[in-house]
Amino acid sequence: MEKIKLGVLISGRGSNMQALIKAGQDCSFPAEVVCVITNNNKAAGLKIAKQAGISAFIVENNPLDADRIHEILVQHKVHLICLAGFMRILKADFLTKWHNKVVNIHPSLLPSFKGLSAQEQALKAGVKITGCTVHYVTPEVDAGSIIAQTAVPVLPNDNIQSLSERILAEEHKCYVEAIRLIAENINH
Ligand code: GRF
């Protein structure tokens, strides 16, 4: 079985990217990360990618060079683009070229708490359960079809950091399982 090739777009820490790279190193996992692209030359995730021997690229951020991103992804024969803490919005013309081939992870149970600071939004709303969502990316932010979700409890003494950490641990597993699901469907 040929592995599905993943291109990961990051802007920062890169812990979800790292979880996908690690999953891909297992020969039984149906996908592998073949390139990492960032709009931020200071992204900590760049170092992680390079250490793992994955080709990593920095693209112009102002304005975002979406044509260059497209070119790198095509050169690497990417089947599926994984946004992992990518802090720029991809425009409709890019998403049209990659229709149903761009997925994202968001730290809430969508459709609740779209946009930035989803964990803080959950705390402020006083919900007792939040979580994470892997979804397809459409021009409307955090609104595409849902692929996988994991629920995470909000505990009485939580602050943004403690809640974010609890969600993040689940994000890593949820993202890997969502990619497995998609890759297995593509392979069949
Ligand atoms: C994660 O919480 C993800 O859900 C959100 O941005 C954060 C990225 O973290 N979209 P990391 O860079 O993967 O560590």
XYZ file of C-alpha atoms and ligand atoms in Angstrom:
202
model
C 0.000 0.000 0.000
C 1.382 3.388 -1.001
C 1.276 5.981 1.732
C -0.781 9.138 1.265
C 1.594 12.115 1.113
C 0.898 14.886 3.593
C 2.038 18.505 3.394
C 1.821 20.264 6.759
C 1.426 24.045 7.120
C 2.518 25.546 10.430
C 3.115 28.972 11.975
C 4.520 28.098 15.383
C 5.207 25.342 17.876
C 4.398 22.435 15.578
C 3.312 19.833 18.119
C 0.466 18.561 15.915
C 2.892 18.429 12.979
C 5.228 16.411 15.182
C 2.423 13.969 16.037
C 1.718 13.500 12.298
C 5.414 13.027 11.479
C 5.715 10.433 14.247
C 2.590 8.560 13.118
C 3.891 8.490 9.546
C 7.120 6.836 10.632
C 5.142 3.732 11.600
C 5.068 1.490 8.535
C 1.472 0.448 9.211
C 0.200 4.075 9.167
C -1.326 4.898 5.747
C 0.112 8.429 5.418
C 3.427 10.249 5.814
C 4.551 13.860 6.066
C 6.635 14.735 2.998
C 7.028 18.483 3.487
C 6.430 21.231 6.011
C 5.742 24.838 5.024
C 5.652 27.874 7.269
C 4.918 31.570 6.900
C 7.015 32.273 10.021
C 10.791 31.934 9.850
C 10.893 31.746 13.656
C 8.422 28.842 13.925
C 9.748 26.380 16.505
C 8.262 23.558 14.447
C 10.837 24.192 11.680
C 13.578 22.726 13.858
C 11.459 19.668 14.679
C 10.788 19.058 10.975
C 14.442 19.417 10.031
C 15.522 17.087 12.851
C 13.072 14.514 11.513
C 14.645 14.867 8.064
C 11.516 16.398 6.501
C 11.940 19.099 3.846
C 10.880 22.402 5.374
C 10.169 25.667 3.568
C 9.615 29.257 4.632
C 7.297 31.284 2.417
C 6.726 35.029 2.215
C 4.124 36.133 4.752
C 3.357 39.699 3.718
C 1.404 39.116 1.564
C 1.191 35.343 1.981
C 2.729 33.666 -1.079
C 0.013 31.074 -1.687
C 1.350 30.400 -5.216
C 4.673 29.314 -3.745
C 2.872 27.100 -1.212
C 0.941 25.506 -4.078
C 4.165 24.969 -6.041
C 5.954 23.260 -3.122
C 2.968 20.997 -2.482
C 2.772 20.002 -6.164
C 6.533 19.385 -6.313
C 6.193 17.000 -3.360
C 3.174 15.250 -4.913
C 1.109 16.017 -1.820
C -2.332 14.366 -1.643
C -3.587 16.064 1.522
C -2.707 19.388 3.190
C -2.816 19.448 6.993
C -3.040 22.842 8.674
C -1.505 22.595 12.121
C -1.504 25.933 13.890
C -1.274 27.757 10.541
C -2.295 31.301 11.409
C -3.117 32.650 7.953
C -6.408 32.292 6.099
C -6.142 30.467 2.772
C -8.126 32.210 0.056
C -10.836 30.647 -2.089
C -8.682 30.336 -5.238
C -6.120 28.222 -3.353
C -8.876 26.122 -1.746
C -10.510 25.570 -5.131
C -7.264 24.069 -6.445
C -7.159 21.785 -3.401
C -10.864 21.097 -3.066
C -11.539 18.656 -0.190
C -7.798 18.217 0.244
C -7.176 20.684 3.071
C -7.884 19.772 6.692
C -7.373 21.647 9.957
C -7.391 20.986 13.682
C -9.237 23.399 15.939
C -9.182 23.398 19.772
C -12.946 23.298 20.422
C -15.952 21.181 19.576
C -17.053 23.032 16.437
C -19.377 24.700 15.651
C -18.800 26.164 19.127
C -15.959 28.633 19.654
C -14.722 29.303 16.158
C -11.720 31.540 15.517
C -8.936 32.592 17.843
C -8.582 31.719 21.566
C -11.112 28.881 21.436
C -9.996 27.555 24.828
C -10.497 30.974 26.433
C -13.899 31.279 24.763
C -14.878 27.911 26.275
C -13.760 28.982 29.768
C -15.637 32.279 29.493
C -18.791 30.509 28.317
C -18.606 28.200 31.348
C -19.068 24.994 29.374
C -18.190 21.775 31.195
C -17.107 19.925 28.081
C -15.051 21.224 25.186
C -12.543 19.423 22.963
C -11.022 19.460 19.515
C -12.215 19.053 15.941
C -10.559 17.997 12.713
C -12.465 19.441 9.762
C -12.187 20.189 6.064
C -11.124 23.741 5.290
C -13.485 25.970 3.322
C -13.255 29.731 2.679
C -15.444 30.324 5.746
C -13.173 29.906 8.786
C -13.732 26.808 10.977
C -16.951 25.946 9.149
C -16.115 22.974 6.865
C -17.414 19.424 7.347
C -16.331 17.705 10.514
C -14.108 14.627 10.199
C -13.364 13.769 13.845
C -13.892 15.207 17.302
C -12.735 14.398 20.828
C -14.480 15.704 23.940
C -12.371 17.069 26.809
C -13.728 17.999 30.256
C -13.317 21.520 31.642
C -12.302 21.124 35.295
C -13.335 23.520 38.084
C -9.915 25.137 38.563
C -8.895 25.276 34.926
C -7.118 28.276 33.491
C -6.350 28.847 29.805
C -3.038 27.025 30.069
C -4.275 23.929 31.909
C -7.283 23.571 29.623
C -5.192 24.149 26.480
C -2.716 21.466 27.549
C -5.483 18.931 28.202
C -7.031 19.662 24.802
C -3.655 19.599 23.021
C -2.893 16.081 24.248
C -6.166 14.959 22.630
C -5.531 17.003 19.464
C -2.438 14.949 18.717
C -4.405 11.670 18.873
C -7.506 13.028 17.136
C -5.502 14.471 14.226
C -3.624 11.213 13.681
C -6.849 9.187 13.733
C -8.616 11.594 11.367
C -5.743 11.331 8.883
C -5.815 7.542 9.168
C -9.530 7.598 8.352
C -9.086 9.837 5.300
C -6.004 7.995 4.036
C -7.678 4.607 4.345
C -10.649 5.869 2.359
C -8.404 7.316 -0.368
C -6.479 4.033 -0.569
C -9.549 1.870 -1.063
C -3.449 23.928 18.299
O -4.130 24.162 19.492
C -4.414 23.852 17.142
O -5.633 23.290 17.473
C -4.598 25.301 16.774
O -3.318 25.874 16.951
C -2.588 25.112 17.905
C -1.318 24.681 17.227
O -0.434 24.025 18.104
N -5.125 25.424 15.443
P 0.823 23.270 17.526
O 1.612 24.291 16.704
O 0.360 22.123 16.697
O 1.613 22.823 18.728
